[in-house]
XYZ file of C-alpha atoms in Angstrom:
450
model
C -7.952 27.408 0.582
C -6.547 26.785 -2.522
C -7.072 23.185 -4.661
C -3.427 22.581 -5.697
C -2.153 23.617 -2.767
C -4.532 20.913 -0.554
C -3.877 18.219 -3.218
C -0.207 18.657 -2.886
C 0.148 18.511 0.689
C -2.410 15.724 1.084
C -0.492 13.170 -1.660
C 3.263 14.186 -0.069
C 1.525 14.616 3.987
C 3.978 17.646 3.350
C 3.844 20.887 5.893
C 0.145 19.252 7.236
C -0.978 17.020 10.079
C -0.517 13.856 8.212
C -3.570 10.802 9.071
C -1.869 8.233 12.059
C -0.733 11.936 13.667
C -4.540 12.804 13.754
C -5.564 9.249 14.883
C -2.756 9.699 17.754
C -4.419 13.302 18.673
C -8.058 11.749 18.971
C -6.602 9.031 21.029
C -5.217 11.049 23.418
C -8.523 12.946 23.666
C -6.900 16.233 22.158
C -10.560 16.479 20.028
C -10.481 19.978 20.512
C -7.203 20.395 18.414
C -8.228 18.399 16.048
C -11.804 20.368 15.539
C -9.952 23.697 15.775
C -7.255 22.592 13.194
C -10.515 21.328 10.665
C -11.002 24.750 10.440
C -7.677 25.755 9.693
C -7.032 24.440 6.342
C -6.042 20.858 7.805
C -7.426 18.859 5.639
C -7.084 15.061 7.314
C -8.210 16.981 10.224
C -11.209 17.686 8.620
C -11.842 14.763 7.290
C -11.651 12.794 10.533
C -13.714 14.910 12.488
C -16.293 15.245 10.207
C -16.592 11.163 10.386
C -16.906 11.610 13.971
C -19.578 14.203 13.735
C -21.540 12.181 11.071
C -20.762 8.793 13.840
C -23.026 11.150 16.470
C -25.734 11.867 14.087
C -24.329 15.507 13.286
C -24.688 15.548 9.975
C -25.026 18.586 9.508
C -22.191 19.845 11.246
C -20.086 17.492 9.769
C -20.893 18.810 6.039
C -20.025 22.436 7.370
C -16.778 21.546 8.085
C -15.942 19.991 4.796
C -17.985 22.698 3.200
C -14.523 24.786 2.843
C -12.763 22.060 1.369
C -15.688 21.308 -1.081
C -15.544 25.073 -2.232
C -12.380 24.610 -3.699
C -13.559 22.137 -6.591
C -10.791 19.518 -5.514
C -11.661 16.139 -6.002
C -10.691 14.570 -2.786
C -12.833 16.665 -0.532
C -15.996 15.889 -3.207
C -15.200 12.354 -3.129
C -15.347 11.866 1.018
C -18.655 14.160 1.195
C -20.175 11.975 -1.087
C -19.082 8.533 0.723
C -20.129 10.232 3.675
C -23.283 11.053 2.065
C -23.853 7.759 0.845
C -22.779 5.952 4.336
C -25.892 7.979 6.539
C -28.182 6.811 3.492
C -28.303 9.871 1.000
C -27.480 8.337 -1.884
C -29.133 10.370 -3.704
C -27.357 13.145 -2.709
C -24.187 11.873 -2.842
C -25.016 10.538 -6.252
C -25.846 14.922 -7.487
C -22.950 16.037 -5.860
C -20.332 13.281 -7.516
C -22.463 14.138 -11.100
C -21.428 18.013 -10.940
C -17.798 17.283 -10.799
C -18.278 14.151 -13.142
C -19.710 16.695 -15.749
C -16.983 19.304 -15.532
C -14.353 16.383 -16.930
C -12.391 15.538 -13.183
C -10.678 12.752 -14.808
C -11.100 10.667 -11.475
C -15.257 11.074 -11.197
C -16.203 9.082 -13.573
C -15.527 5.699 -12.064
C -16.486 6.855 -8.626
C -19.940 8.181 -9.995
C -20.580 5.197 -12.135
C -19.603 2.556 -9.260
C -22.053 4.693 -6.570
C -25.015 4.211 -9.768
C -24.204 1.129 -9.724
C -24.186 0.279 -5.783
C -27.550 1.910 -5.609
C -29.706 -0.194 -8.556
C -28.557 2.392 -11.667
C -26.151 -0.144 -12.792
C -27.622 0.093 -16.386
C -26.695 3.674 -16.246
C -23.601 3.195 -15.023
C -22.480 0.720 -18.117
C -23.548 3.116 -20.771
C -21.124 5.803 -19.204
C -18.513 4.059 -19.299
C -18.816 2.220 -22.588
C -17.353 4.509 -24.469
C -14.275 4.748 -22.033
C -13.444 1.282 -22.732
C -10.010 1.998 -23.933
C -9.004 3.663 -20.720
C -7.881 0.818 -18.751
C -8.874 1.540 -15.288
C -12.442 2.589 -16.644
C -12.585 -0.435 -18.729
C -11.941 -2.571 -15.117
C -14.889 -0.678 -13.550
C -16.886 -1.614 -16.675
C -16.357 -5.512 -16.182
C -17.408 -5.020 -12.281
C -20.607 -2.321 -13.609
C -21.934 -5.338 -16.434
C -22.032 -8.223 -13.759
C -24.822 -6.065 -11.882
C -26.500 -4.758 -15.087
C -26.531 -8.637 -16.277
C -24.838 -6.674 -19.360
C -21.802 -9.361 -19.001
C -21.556 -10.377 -22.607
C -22.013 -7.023 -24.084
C -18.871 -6.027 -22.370
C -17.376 -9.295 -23.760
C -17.733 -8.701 -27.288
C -16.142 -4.993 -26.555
C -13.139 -6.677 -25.366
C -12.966 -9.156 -27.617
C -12.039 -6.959 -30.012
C -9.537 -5.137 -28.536
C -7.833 -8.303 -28.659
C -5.584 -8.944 -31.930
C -5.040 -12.755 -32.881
C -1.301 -12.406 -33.238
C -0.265 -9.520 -31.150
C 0.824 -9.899 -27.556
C 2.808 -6.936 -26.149
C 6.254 -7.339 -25.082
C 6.919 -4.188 -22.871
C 4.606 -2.118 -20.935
C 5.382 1.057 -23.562
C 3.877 -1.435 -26.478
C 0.775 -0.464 -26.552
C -1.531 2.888 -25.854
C -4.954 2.542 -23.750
C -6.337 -0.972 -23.441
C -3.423 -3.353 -24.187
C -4.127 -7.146 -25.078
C -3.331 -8.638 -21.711
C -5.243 -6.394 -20.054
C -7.953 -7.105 -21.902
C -7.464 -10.700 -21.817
C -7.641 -10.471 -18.125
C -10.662 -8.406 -17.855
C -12.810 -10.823 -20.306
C -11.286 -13.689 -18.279
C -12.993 -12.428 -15.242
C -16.284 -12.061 -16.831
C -16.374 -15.364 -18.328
C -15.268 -16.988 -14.794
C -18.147 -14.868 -13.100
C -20.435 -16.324 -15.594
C -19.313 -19.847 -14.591
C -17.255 -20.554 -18.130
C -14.151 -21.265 -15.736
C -12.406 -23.366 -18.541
C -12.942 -20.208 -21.298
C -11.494 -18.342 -18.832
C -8.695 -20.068 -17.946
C -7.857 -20.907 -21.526
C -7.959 -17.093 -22.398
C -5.747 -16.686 -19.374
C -2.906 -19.495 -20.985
C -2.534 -16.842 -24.341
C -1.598 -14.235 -22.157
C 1.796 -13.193 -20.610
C 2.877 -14.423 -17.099
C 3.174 -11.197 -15.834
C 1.724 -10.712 -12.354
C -0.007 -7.740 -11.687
C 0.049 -6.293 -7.935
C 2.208 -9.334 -7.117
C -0.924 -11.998 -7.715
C -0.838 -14.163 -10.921
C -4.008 -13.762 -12.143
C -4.451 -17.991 -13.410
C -2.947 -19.315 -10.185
C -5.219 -17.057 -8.405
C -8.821 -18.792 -10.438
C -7.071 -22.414 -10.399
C -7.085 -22.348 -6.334
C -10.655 -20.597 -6.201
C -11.914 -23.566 -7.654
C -9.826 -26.106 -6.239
C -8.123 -27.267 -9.387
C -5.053 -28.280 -7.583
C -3.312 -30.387 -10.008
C -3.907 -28.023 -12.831
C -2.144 -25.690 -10.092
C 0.662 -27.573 -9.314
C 1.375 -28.269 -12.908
C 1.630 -24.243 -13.511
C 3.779 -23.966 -10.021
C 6.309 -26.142 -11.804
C 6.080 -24.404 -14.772
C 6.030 -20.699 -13.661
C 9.407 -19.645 -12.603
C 8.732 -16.482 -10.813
C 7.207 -18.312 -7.907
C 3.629 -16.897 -8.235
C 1.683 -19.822 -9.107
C 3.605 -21.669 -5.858
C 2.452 -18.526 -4.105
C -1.253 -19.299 -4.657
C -0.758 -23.003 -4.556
C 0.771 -22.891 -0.945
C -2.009 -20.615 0.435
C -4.464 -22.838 -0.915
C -3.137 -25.809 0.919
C -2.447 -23.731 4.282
C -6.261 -22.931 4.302
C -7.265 -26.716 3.469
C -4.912 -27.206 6.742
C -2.208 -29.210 4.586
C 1.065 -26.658 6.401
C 3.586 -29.425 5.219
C 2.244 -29.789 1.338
C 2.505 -25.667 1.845
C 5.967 -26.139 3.196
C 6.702 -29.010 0.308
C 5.619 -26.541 -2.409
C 7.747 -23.373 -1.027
C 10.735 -25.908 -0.622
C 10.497 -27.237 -4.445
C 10.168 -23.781 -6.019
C 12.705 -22.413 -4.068
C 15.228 -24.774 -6.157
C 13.926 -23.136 -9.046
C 12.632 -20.112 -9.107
C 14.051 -16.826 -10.152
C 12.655 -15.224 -6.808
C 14.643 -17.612 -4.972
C 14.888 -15.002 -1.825
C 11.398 -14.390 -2.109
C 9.966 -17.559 -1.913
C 12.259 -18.046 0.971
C 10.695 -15.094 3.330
C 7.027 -16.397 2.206
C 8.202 -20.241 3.791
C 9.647 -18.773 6.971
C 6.635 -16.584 7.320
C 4.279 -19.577 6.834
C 6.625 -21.601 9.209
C 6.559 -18.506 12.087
C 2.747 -18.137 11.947
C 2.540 -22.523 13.056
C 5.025 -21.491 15.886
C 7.802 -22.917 14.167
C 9.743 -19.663 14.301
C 13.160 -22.271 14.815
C 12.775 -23.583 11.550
C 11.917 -20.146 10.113
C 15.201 -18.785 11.351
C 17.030 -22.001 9.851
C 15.665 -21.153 6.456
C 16.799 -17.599 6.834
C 20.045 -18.519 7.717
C 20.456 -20.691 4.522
C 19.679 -18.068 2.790
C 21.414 -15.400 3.954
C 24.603 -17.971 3.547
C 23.865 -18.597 -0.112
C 24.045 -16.773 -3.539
C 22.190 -13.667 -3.423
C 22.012 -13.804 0.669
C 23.590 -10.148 1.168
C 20.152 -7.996 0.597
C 19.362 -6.059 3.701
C 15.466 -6.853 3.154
C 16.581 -10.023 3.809
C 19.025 -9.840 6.832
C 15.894 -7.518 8.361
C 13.302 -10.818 8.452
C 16.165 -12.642 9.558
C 16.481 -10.005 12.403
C 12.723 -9.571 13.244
C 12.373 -13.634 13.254
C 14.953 -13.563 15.977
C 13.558 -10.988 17.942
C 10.441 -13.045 17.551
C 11.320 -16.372 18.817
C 13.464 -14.678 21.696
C 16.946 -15.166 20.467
C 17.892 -11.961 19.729
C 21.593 -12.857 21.098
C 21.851 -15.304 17.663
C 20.785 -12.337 15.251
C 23.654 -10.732 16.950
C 26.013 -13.201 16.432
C 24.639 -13.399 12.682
C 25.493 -9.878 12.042
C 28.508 -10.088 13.805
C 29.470 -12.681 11.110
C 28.188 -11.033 8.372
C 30.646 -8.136 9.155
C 33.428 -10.314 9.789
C 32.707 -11.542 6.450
C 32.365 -7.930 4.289
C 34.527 -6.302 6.745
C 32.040 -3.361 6.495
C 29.082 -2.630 8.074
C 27.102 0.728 6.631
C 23.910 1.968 8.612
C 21.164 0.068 6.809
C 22.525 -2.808 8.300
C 23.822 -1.725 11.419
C 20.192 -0.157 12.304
C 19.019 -3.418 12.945
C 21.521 -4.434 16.130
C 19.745 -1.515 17.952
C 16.136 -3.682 18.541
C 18.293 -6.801 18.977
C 20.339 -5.003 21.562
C 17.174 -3.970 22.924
C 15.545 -7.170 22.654
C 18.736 -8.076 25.271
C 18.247 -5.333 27.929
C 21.426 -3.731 26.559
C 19.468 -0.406 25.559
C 21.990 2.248 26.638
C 25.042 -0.024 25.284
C 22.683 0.423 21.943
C 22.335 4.106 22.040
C 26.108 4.769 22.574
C 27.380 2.392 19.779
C 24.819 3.682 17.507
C 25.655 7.304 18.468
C 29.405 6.567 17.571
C 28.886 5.033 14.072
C 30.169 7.197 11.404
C 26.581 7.872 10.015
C 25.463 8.383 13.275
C 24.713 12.429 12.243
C 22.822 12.138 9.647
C 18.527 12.392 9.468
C 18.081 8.999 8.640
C 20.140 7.500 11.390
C 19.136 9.758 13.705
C 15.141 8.178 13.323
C 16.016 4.936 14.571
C 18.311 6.147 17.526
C 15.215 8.047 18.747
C 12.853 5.397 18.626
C 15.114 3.487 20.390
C 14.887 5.937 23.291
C 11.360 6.709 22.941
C 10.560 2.733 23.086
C 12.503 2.709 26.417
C 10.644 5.419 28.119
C 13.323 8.277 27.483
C 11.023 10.495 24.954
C 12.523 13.777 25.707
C 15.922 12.598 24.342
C 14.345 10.910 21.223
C 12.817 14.495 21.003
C 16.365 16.257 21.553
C 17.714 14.413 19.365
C 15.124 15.047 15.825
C 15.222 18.662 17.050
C 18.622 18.953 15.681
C 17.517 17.485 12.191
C 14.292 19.366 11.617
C 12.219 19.286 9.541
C 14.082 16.119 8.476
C 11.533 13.149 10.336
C 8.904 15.590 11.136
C 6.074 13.479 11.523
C 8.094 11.060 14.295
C 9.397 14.239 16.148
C 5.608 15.535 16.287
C 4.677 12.218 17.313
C 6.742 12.243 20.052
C 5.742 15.752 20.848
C 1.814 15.123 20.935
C 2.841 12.224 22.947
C 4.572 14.732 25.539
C 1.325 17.057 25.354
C 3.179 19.610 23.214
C 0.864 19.375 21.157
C 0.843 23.400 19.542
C 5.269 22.854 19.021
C 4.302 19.682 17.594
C 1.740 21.175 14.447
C 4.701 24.359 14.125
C 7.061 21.481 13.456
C 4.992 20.127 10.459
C 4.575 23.249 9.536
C 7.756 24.259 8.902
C 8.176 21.491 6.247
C 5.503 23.070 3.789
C 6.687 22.988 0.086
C 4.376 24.879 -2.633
C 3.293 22.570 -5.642
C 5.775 22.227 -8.200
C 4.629 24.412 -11.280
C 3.257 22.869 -14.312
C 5.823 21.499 -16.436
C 6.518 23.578 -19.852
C 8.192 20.526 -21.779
C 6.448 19.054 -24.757
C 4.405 16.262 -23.914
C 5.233 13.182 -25.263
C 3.920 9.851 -26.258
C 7.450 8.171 -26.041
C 8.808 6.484 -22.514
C 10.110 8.752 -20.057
C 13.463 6.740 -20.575
């Protein structure tokens, strides 16, 4: 086995027997593929059998068949021993083995390593490793979590502190190398909120940009853990990306307030720049209190409006039919949608096929979809077969990848393992198996790639 090679096909689940294929194999009961594949280079077969070896008390066993994969030096294969290690109680294995590739410079094991000292009452340890790694940003987030266990919480302030200019604030994501200001800003705002300073911390947070990071807004988020709902509401107004209204209408769905959840969506719908957005998160809230009606009303609004056209959108509006059972209306939607544009292309006509289902009319749904102009290519031919695999008639969702392979591998193998073919199913996947790309010869730059 070769590192690159197993790092490439894991990260593009590329010419390999990619995870919920492996999960499908095990629930079917083919365990015996799946051990005799763990030998064969597969690595998320490996992986999962050696979990279900370790489940029976086979440890041992289980680290022989990652051994091959932990030969190769790559980092992924290191990193599961060790949480396997760690999971049947050898830390202190786990903690050696994660140190060896920590010391030869794997960018990745550092954090790991110092996060396991840490779990396992070496948090002191664990700070002074990363200290000096404070300008990375991601090591400078495991830092904050490391000092709350090492009680090492202000030490870590005053290092962020000043990383934090009094004037600067950066205004593009290119601004500044390493630790940037807002980052920074964030990070000590967590430590002074886990020491209890919550109004520090939420001043800090008011120098800083608005920008959210992983769609959460990071003050809306510590305003509504501690219940500082008028301070909240003030920012929902405020904040114009429809963030703060986010966190403001979870917070009252929890306290059981659904129509001061509803109120808030409603009012920053009217103004916020995420106007579609904020839209799906109110007919969401409204379909989870079974009021999928009024869900699809608010849809419909919106799809009628400015901005309506996005097929993200007309796709909730779809699934909320086929919800509430009244997937006859999302037809009649569509239909006036076209009669509108006067066009329909396939990302839109895709979803008629599970409200045509929805309505019993599954073969009237095969043969219109077969007769749309896109109807040949890979990507239309994935939703056509589910279609017949959903309504029992597998072998024809089967026929009908075959003649796109290895374009939607993974569903024709599905199906395939789901037929008990399961040996035609792995030569499928295989057949899709790029080789890493080289390394790159260009000058590295410090520049954006724009």
């Amino acid at each position: 086995m070769d590192a690159t090679d197993l790092d490439y096909r894991a990260r593009t689940q590329s010419g390999c027997i990619p995870p919920h294929l492996v999960s499908r194999l095990l629930e079917l009961g083919h365990l015996e593929k799946v051990e005799l594949w763990a030998g064969r280079g597969e690595w998320f077969c490996a992986r999962e059998w050696a979990r279900l070896l370790g489940d029976q008390g086979r440890h041992g066993d289980a680290l022989e068949t990652l051994a091959p994969y932990l030969a190769t030096g790559w980092w992924t294969a290191t990193r599961t021993t060790a949480e396997l290690l760690e999971d049947w109680g050898r830390a202190d294995e786990a903690i050696v083995l994660t140190r060896s590739r920590m010391e030869l410079g794997h960018p990745l094991a550092l954090e790991f390593y110092a996060r396991l000292l840490a779990r396992h009452d070496r948090s002191d340890e664990a700070f002074n490793l990363l200290l000096p790694h404070i300008d990375d940003w991601f090591l400078a987030a495991a830092l904050v979590d490391v000092a709350e266990s090492a009680g090492r919480g202000e030490e870590a302030a005053e290092q962020l502190t000043a990383r934090i200019p009094e004037e600067h604030r950066c205004d593009g994501p290119w601004c500044c190398r390493g630790l940037d200001p807002d980052t920074a800003i964030g990070l000590l705002a967590t430590i002074r909120e886990r020491q209890g300073r919550v109004e520090a911390a939420i001043a800090l947070l008011r120098t800083r940009g608005t920008a959210p990071v992983n769609g959460r807004d990071q003050l809306a988020d510590l305003l509504a853990r501690h219940g500082r709902t008028g301070e909240l509401r003030a920012y929902a107004a405020a904040e114009k990306l429809g963030y703060a209204a986010q966190s403001l209408a979870e917070l009252l769905e929890e306290r059981g307030d659904v129509e001061g959840a509803i109120a808030v969506y409603r009012q920053a719908g009217e103004a916020s720049v995420r106007r579609g957005n904020t839209a799906v998160q109110l007919a969401h809230l409204l379909a989870r209190h079974d009021r999928g009606d009024e869900a699809i009303d608010v849809m419909r609004a919106l799809v009628d409006g400015p901005g309506g056209t996005d097929d993200w959108i007309w796709h909730v509006l779809c699934t909320l039919c086929i919800d509430r059972g009244r997937p006859e209306d999302g037809l009649v939607y569509l239909d006036a949608r076209k009669t509108r544009r006067g066009e329909e292309d396939w990302d839109l006509y895709r979803m008629r096929l599970p409200l045509m289902a929805a309505c019993g009319r599954v073969d009237e749904a095969v043969e219109q979809a077969q007769a749309h102009p896109e109807a040949s290519t890979p990507y239309a031919a994935l939703p056509i077969a589910e279609l017949l695999a959903d309504s029992g008639r597998t072998e024809e969702a089967v026929e009908l990848l075959q003649l796109h392979a290895p374009a939607n591998s993974h569903a024709l193998a599905g199906y395939l393992i789901d037929l008990g073919r399961v040996e035609e199913a792995v030569a499928f996947l295989h057949q899709d198996r790029p080789r890493p790309p080289q390394p790159s010869t260009t000058a590295w730059s410090e520049g954006p790639p724009f």
